[in-house]
Coordinates of C-alpha atoms in Angstrom, one line a residue:
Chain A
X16 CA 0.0 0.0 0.0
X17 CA 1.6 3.5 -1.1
X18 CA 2.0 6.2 1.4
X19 CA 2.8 9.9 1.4
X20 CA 4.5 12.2 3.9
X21 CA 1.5 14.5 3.9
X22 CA 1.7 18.3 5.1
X23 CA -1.0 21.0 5.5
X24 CA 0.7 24.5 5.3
X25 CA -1.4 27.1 6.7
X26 CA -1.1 30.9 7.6
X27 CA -0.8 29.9 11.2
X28 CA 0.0 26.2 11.6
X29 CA 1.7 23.5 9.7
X30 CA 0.5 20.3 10.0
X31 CA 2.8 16.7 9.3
X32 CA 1.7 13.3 9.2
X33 CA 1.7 10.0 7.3
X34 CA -1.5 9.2 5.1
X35 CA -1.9 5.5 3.5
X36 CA -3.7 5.3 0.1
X37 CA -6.9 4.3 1.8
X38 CA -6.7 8.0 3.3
X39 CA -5.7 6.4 7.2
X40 CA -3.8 8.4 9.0
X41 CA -0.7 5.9 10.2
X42 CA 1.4 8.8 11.8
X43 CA 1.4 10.5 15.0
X44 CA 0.0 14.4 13.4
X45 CA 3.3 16.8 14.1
X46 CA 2.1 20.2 14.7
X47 CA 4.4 23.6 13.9
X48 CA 3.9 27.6 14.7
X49 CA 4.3 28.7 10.9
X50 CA 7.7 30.5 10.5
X51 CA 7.8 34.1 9.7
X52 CA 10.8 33.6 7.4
X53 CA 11.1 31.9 4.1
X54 CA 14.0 30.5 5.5
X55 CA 12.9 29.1 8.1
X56 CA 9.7 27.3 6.8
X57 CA 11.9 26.0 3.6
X58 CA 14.2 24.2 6.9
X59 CA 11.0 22.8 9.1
X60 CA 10.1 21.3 5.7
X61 CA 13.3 19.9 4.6
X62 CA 13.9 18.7 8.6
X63 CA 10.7 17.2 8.7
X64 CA 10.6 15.6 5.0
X65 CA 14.3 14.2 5.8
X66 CA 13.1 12.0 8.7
X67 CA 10.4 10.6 7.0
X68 CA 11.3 10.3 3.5
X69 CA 12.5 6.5 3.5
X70 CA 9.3 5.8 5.1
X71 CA 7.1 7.1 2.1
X72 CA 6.7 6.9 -1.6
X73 CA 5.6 10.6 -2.1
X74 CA 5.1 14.0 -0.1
X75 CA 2.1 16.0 -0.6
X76 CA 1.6 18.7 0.3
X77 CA -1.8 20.8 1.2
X78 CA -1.5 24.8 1.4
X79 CA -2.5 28.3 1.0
X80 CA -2.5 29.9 -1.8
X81 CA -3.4 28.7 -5.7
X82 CA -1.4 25.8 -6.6
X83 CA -0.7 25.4 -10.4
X84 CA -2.1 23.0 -12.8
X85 CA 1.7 20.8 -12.3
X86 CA 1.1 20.5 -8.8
X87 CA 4.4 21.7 -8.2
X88 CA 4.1 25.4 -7.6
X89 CA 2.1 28.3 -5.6
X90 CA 0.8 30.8 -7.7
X91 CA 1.2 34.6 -6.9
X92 CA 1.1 35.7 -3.0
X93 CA -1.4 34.5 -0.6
X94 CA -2.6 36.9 2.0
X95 CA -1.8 34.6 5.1
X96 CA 1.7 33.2 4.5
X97 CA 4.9 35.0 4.3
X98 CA 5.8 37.2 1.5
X99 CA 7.7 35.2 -1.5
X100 CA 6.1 31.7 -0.6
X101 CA 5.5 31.2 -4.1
X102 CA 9.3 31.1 -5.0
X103 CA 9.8 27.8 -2.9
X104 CA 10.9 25.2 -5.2
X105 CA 9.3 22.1 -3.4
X106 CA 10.1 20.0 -5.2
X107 CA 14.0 20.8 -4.5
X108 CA 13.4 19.7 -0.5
X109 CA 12.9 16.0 -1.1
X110 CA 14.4 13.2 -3.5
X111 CA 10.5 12.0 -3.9
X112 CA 8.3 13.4 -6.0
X113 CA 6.4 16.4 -4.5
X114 CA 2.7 16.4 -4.9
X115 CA 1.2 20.6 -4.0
X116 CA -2.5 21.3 -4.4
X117 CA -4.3 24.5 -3.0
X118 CA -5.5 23.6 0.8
X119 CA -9.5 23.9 0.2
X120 CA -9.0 21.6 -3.0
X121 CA -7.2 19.0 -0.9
X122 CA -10.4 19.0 1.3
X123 CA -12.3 18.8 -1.2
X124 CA -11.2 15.8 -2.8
X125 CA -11.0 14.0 0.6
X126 CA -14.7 14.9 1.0
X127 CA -15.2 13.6 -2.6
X128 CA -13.2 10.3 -1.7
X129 CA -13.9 9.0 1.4
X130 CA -16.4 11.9 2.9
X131 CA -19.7 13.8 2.5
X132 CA -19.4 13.7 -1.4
X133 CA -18.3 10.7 -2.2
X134 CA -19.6 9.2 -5.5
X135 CA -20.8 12.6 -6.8
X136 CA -20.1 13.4 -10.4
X137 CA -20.6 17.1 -9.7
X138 CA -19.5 19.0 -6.0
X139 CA -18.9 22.0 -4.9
X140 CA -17.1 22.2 -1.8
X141 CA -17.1 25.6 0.7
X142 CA -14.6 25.7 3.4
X143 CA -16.3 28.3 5.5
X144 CA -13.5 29.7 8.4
X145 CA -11.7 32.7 8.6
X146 CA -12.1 33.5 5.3
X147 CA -14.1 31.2 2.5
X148 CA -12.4 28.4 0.4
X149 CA -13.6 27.0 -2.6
X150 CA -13.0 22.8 -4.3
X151 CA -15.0 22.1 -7.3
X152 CA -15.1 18.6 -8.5
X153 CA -16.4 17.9 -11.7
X154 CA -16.4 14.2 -13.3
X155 CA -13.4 13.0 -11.4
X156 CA -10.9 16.4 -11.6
X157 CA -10.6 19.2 -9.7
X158 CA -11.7 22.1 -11.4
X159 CA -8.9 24.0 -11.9
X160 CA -8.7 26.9 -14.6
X161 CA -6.2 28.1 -17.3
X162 CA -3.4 28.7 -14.1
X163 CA -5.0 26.4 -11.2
X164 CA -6.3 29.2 -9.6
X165 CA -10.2 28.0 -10.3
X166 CA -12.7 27.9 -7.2
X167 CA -11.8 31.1 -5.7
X168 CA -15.3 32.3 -3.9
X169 CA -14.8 36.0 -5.0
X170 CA -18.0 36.6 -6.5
X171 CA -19.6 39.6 -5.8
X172 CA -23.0 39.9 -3.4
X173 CA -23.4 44.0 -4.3
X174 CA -22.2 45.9 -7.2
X175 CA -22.0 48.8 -5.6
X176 CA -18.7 48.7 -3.3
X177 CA -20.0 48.2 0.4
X178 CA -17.9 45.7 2.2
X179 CA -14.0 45.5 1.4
X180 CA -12.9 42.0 1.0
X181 CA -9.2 40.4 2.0
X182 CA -8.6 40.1 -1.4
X183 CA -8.6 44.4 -2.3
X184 CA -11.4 44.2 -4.3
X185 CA -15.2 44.7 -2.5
X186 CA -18.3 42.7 -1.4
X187 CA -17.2 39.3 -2.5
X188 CA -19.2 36.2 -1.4
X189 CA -16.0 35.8 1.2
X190 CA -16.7 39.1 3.3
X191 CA -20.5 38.0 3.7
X192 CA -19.9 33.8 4.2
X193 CA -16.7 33.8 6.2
X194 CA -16.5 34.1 10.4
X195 CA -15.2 37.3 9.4
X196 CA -18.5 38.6 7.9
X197 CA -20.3 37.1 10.5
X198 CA -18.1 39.7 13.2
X199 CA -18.8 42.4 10.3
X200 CA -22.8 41.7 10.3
X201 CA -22.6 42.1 14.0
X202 CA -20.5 45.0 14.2
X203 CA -22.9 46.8 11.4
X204 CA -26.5 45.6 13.0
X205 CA -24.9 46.3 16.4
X206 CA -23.2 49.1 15.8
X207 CA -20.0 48.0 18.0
X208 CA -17.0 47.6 17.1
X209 CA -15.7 45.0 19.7
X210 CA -18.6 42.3 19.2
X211 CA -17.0 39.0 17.9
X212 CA -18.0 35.6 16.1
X213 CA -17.7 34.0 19.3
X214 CA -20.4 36.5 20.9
X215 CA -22.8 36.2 18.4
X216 CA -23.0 32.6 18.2
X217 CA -23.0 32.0 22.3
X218 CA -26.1 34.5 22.1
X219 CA -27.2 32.2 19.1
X220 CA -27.3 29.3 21.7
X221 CA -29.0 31.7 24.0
X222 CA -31.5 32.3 22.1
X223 CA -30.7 36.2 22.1
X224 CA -33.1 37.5 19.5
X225 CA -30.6 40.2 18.0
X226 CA -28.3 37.5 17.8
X227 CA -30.2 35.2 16.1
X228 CA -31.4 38.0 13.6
X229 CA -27.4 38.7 12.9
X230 CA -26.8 34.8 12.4
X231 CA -29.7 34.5 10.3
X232 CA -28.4 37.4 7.9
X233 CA -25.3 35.6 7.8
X234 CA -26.8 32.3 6.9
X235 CA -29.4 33.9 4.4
X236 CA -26.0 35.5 2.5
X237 CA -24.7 32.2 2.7
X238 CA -27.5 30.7 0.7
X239 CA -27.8 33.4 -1.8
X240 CA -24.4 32.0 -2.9
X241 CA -24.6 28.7 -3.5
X242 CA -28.0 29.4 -5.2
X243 CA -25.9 31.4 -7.5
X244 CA -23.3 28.1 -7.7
X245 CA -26.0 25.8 -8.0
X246 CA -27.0 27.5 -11.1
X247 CA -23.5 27.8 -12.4
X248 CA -22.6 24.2 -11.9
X249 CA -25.9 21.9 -11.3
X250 CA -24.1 19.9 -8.7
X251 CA -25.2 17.0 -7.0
X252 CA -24.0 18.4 -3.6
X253 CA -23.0 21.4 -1.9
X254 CA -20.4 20.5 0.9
X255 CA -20.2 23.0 3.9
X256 CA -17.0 22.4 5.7
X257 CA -14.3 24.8 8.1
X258 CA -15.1 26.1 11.7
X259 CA -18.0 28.0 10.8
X260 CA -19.7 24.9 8.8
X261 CA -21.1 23.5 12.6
X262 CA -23.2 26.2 12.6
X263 CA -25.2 26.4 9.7
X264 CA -28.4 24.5 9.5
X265 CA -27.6 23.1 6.1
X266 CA -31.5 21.4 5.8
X267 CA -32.9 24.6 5.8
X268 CA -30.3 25.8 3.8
X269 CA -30.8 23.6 1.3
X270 CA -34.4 24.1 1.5
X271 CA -34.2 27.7 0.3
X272 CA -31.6 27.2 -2.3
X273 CA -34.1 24.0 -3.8
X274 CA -37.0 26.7 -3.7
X275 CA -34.8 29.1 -6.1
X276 CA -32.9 27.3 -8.5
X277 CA -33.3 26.8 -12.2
X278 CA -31.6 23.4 -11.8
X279 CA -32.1 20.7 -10.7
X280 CA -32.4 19.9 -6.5
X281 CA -29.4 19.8 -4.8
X282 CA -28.2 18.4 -1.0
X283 CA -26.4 20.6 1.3
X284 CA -24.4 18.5 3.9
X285 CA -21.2 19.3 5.9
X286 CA -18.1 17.6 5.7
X287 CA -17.5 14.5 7.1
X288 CA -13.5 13.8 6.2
X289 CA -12.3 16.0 9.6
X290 CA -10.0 18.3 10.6
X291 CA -7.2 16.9 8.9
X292 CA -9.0 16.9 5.0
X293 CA -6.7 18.8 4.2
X294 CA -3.8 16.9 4.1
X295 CA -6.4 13.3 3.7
X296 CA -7.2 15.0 0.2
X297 CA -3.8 15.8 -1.0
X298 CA -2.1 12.2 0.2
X299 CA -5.1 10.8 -1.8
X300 CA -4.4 12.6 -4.6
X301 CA -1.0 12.4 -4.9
X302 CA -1.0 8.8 -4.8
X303 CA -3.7 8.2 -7.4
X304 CA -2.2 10.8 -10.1
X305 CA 1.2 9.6 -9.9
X306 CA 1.0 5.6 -9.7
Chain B
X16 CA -17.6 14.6 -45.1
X17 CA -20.3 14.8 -42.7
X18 CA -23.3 16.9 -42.7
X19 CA -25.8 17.5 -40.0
X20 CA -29.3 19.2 -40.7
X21 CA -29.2 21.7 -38.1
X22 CA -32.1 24.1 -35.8
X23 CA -32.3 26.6 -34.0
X24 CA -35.7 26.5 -31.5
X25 CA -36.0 29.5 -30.1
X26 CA -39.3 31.0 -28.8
X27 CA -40.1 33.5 -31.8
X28 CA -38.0 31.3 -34.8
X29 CA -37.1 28.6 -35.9
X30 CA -33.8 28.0 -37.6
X31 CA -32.9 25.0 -40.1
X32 CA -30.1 24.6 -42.4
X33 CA -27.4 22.1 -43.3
X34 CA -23.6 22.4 -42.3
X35 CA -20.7 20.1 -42.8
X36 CA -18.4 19.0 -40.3
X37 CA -16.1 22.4 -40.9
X38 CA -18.6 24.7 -39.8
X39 CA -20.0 26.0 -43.0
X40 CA -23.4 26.3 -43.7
X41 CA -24.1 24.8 -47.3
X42 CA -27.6 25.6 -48.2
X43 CA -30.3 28.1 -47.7
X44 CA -31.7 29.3 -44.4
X45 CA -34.7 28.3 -43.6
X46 CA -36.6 30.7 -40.8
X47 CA -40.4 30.2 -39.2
X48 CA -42.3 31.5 -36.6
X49 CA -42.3 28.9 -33.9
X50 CA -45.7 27.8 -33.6
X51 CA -48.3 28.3 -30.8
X52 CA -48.9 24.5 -30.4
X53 CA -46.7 21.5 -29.4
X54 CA -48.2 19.5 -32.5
X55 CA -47.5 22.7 -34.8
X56 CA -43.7 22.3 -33.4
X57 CA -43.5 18.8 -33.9
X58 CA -45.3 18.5 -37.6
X59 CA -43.1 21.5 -38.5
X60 CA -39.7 19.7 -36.9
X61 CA -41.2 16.6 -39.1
X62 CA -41.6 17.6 -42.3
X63 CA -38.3 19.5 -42.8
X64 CA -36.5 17.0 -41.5
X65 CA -38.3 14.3 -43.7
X66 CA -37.4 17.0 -46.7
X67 CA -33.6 16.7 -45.9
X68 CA -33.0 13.9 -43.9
X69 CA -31.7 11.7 -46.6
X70 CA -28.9 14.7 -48.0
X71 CA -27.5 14.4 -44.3
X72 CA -25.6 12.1 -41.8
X73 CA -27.4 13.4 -38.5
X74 CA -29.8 15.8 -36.8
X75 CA -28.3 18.5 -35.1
X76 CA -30.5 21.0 -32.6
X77 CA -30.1 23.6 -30.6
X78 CA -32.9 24.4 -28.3
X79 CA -33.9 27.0 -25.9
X80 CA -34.2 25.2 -22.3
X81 CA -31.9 22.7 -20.6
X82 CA -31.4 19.9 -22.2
X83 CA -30.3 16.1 -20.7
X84 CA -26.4 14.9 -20.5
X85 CA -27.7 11.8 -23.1
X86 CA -28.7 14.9 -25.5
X87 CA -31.8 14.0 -26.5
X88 CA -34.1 15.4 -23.9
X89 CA -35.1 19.0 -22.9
X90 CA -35.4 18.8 -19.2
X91 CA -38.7 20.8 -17.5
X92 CA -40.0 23.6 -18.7
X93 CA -38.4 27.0 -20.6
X94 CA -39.9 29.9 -20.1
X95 CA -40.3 31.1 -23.8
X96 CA -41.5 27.7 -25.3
X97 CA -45.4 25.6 -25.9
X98 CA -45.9 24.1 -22.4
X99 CA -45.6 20.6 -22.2
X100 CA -42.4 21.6 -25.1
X101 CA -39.8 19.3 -22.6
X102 CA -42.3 16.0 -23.5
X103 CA -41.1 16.0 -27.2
X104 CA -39.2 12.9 -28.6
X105 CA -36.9 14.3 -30.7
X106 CA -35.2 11.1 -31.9
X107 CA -38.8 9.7 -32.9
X108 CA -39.4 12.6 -35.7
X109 CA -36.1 11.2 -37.6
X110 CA -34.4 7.9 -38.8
X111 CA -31.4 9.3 -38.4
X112 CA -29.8 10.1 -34.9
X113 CA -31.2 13.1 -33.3
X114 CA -28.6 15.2 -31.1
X115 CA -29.6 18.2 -28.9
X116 CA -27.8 20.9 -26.9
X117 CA -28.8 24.3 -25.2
X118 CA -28.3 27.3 -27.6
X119 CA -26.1 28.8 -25.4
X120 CA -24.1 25.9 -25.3
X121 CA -24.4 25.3 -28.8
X122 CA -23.3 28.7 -29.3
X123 CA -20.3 28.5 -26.9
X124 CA -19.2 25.5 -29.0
X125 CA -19.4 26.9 -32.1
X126 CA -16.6 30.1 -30.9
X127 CA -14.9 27.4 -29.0
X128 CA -14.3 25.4 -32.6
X129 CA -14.4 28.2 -35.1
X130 CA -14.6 31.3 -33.0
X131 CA -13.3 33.7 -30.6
X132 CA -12.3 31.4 -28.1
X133 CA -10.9 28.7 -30.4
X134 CA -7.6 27.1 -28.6
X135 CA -9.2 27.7 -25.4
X136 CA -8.7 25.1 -22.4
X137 CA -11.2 27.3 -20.3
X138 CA -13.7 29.4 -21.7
X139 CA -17.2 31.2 -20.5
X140 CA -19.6 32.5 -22.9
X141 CA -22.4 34.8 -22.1
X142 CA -25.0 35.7 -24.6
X143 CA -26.4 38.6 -23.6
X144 CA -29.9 39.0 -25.4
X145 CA -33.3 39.7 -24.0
X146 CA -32.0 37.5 -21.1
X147 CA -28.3 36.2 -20.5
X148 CA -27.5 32.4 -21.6
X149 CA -24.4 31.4 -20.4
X150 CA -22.0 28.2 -22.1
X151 CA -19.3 27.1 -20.2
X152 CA -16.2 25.1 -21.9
X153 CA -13.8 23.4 -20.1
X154 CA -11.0 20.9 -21.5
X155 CA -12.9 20.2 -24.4
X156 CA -16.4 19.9 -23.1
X157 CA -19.4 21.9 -21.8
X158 CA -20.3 22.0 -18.6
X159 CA -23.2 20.2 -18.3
X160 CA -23.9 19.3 -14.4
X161 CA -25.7 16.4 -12.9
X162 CA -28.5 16.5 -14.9
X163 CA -27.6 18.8 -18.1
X164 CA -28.9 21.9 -16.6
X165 CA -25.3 23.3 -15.2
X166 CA -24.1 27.3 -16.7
X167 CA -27.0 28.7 -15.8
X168 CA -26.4 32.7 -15.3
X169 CA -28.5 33.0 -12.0
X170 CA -26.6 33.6 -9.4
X171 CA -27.0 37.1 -7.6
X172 CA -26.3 40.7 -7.8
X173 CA -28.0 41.5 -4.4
X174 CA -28.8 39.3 -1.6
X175 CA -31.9 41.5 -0.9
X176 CA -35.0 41.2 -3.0
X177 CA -34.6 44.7 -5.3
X178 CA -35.3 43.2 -8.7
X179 CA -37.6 40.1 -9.9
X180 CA -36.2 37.8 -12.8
X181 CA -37.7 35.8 -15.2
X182 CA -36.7 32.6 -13.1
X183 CA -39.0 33.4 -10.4
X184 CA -36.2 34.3 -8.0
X185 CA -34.2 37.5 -7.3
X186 CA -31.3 39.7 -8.9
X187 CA -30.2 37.5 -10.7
X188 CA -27.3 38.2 -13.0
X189 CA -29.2 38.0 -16.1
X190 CA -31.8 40.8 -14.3
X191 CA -28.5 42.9 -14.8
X192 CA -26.9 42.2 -17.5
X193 CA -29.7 41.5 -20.2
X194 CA -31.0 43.7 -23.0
X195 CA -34.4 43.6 -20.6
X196 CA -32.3 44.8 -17.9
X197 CA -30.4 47.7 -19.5
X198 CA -34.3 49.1 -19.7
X199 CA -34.9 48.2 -16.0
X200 CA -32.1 50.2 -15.4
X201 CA -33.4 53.1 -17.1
X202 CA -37.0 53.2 -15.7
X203 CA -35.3 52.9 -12.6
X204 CA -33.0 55.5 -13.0
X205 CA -35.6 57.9 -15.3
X206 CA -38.7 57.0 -13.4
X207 CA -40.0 56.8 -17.0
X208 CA -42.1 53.0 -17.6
X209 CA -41.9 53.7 -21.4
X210 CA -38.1 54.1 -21.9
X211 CA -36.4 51.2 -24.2
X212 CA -33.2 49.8 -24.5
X213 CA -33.6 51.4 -27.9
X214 CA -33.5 55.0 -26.1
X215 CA -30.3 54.4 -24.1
X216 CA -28.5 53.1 -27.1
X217 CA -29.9 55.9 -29.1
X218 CA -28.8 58.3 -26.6
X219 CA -25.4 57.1 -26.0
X220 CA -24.9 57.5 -29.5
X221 CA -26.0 61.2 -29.5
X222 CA -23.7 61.8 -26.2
X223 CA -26.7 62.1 -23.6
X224 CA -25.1 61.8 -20.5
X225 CA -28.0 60.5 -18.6
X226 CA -28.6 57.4 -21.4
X227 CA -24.7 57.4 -20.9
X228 CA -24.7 57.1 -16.8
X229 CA -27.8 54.3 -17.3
X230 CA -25.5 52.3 -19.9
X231 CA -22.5 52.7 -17.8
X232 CA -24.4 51.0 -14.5
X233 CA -25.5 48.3 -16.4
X234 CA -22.2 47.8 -18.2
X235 CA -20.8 48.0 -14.7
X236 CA -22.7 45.3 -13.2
X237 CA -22.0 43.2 -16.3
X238 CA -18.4 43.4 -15.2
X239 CA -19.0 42.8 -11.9
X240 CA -20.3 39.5 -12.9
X241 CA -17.9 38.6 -15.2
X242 CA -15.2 38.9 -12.3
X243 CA -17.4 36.4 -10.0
X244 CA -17.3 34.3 -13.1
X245 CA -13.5 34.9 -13.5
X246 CA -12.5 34.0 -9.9
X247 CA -14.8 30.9 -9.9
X248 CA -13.6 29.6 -13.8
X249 CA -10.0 31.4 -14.4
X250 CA -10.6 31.0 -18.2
X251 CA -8.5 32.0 -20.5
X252 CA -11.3 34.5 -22.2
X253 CA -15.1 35.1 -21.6
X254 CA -16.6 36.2 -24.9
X255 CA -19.8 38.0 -25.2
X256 CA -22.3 37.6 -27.7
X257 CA -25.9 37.8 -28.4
X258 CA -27.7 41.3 -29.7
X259 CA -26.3 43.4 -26.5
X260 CA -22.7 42.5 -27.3
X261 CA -22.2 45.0 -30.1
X262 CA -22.6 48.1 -27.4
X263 CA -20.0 46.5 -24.7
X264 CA -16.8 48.2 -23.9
X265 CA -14.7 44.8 -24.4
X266 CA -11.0 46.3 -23.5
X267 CA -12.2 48.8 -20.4
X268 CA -14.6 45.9 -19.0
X269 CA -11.7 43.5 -19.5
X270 CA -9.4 46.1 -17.9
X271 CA -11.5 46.5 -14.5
X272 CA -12.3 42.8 -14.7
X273 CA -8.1 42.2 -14.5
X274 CA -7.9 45.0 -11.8
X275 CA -10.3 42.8 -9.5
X276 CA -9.6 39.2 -9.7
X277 CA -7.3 37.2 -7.8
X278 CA -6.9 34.3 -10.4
X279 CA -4.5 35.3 -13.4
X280 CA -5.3 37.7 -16.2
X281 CA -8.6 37.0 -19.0
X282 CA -9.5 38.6 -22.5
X283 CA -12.8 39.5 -22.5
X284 CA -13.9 39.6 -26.3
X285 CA -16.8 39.5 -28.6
X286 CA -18.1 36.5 -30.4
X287 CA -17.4 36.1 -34.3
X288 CA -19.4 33.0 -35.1
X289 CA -22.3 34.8 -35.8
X290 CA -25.9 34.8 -35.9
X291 CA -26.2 31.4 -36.6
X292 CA -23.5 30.3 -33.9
X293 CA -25.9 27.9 -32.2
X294 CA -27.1 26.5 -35.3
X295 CA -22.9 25.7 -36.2
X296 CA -22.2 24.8 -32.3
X297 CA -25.0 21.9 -32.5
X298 CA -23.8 20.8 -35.6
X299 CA -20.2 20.3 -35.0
X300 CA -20.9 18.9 -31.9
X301 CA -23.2 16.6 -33.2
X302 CA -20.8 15.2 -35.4
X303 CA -17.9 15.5 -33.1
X304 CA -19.6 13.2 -30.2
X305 CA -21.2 10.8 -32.9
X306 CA -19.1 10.1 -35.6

């Protein structure tokens, strides 16, 4: 049976574990503070993929940012990691092949393989945390564009320049479907500054009425975009996944977007591959696209 | 070489011609009013296809509605057609093979082969007419969905109820971007019911800044679409076409469109296949997937 090294490469953590081709998990999960440095993140990887190596017949590795249609690269700067990530060669840190796909894809595919939308010809993934990832799987491949950069949730809500979104541009689906928005919608209905997810969604449990009317705005903003993806792709499934995806009551969700689309009806379920999809999705497809 | 008699069903006309398998239409257009009836649609379907079905290899249509991923089926019901249109058997009115696709689709596939975006790997067409039909073309094949239905330009411009479209929902793209819509935005905007898209076109030609400012909203939220659509697909090119094509801006909307997106740079460009794109999109394809 064929394993990877698998890694998970966030703005925050880094993840490290081994991942058998039936997606197991067969390693303790080694956990890392992200370096500030390119330097230093180049050397945890090369320490880390050194000890291991012999043990494994690929690393793959899950991370922010697009990832490019070789699976060797990260495209352009992402917001969270440290400024010339994209220049690291990966592929230079190990004598096994290197296997890179974007982080919310990775999910994505674990959720398609062994999780919530497994045996769907047509999925849309939404990874729903601090900000809002996108994994598109279409007939057995990650959709992926003319660069790789495909799935990116930075469709507009308003035309008209309201909300400034991570990305510099305004009002994308992101800034009204992340936690983030959901601190936003409070801060705008409440008019307070200091109010946070965590607030909102304790008052939630509450049953705080002003609370529930800010979460339900959040949620309704939710659906309004994957009516709009629903339309776009006629998927069989809509997977919610990422910290915020516990929250949302995805039968009523899918209730509304059913009422609205031109398509055909769709499920709305959350994720069921776990915390560690990430790196699940990209040992999985590592393995199967290079043996 | 092969030939396909070809149509184009659309809720005013119908189309019908013959083209070979390079795209070029070899005898005389034939043009009706699409009758009232579902019997008047079938006998007329019948008896021009038993006229030509013996000079040609397959039967090649391109329909308003969604139409099945077994092209031979449209699925529910479309708006402009006879009720009951989506119960037609379309192979039964021929001996030869009978092969369906969407317009827009057709369309799409017809710049994809001949057009605009020939050479493509990733390309999104929008046909903006008195509504907005969307074809979407990805490695060599449209994307169809689960169930056939998938491209669908529906998702929203406002998550708030401002402007009804013809799908029953709300804001939907193609309730901004259409020909309908460029004379929404004028009523709205003149607080005059009896303005036409004729007027704002009029006056943009004679320099009247108010038809100017209407034009310039809806060309506006036409871009703002077309980055959602960008960031979701990263295409190499969207191409407009359809009757409100001529009017667009092609290099400033595909300027502000690069400005915004996070994925890599698009053209945005206008069709070249012509008025008969769908009829030439169905028949290529039909040859292409049969022969």
């Amino acid at each position: 049976m064929k394993k990877a090294l698998a890694f998970d490469i966030g703005g925050t953590k880094i993840y490290s574990t081994i991942i058998d081709e039936a997606g197991n998990i067969i390693s303790e999960i080694d956990k890392f503070a992200t370096p500030k440095t390119l330097d230093e993140i180049k050397q945890l990887l090369k320490t880390q993929i050194e000890k291991h190596e012999t043990e494994v017949d690929i690393i793959a590795i899950a991370t922010a940012g697009a990832v490019n249609n070789e699976n060797n690269r990260v495209l352009g700067s992402t917001g969270n990691l440290v400024e010339g990530y994209y220049t690291i060669d990966f592929q230079a840190l190990s004598n096994k092949k290197v296997f890179l796909e974007n982080d919310a894809n990775a999910a994505a595919w674990a959720e398609y393989k062994i999780g919530a939308s497994k045996g769907s010809n047509v999925s849309v993934m939404l990874t729903l945390g601090t900000g809002v990832g996108g994994g598109i799987i279409i007939n057995n491949q990650i959709l992926k564009g003319k660069s790789g950069a495909a799935g990116e949730m930075h469709f507009k809500m308003y035309p008209d320049k309201r909300r400034k979104c991570t990305c510099g541009s305004w009002d994308c689906f992101e800034a009204y479907a992340s936690g983030t928005a959901l601190k936003w919608d409070a801060e705008e209905m409440l008019n307070n500054p200091d109010v946070t997810t965590y607030d909102v969604m304790e008052g939630v449990k509450n049953s705080n009425p002003q609370m529930i009317a800010i979460f339900d705005r959040w949620q309704n903003d939710l659906t309004m975009g994957i009516i709009g993806l629903a339309n776009i792709f006629d998927p069989d499934c809509v997977i919610l996944s990422g910290s915020m995806a516990q929250f949302v009551d995805t039968k009523k969700v899918e209730e509304n977007v059913n009422k609205e689309i031109v398509t055909t009806p769709i499920s709305v379920k959350k994720g069921i591959a776990g915390n560690y999809s990430g790196m699940i999705g990209v040992a999985l497809l590592a393995i199967e696209r290079s043996f």
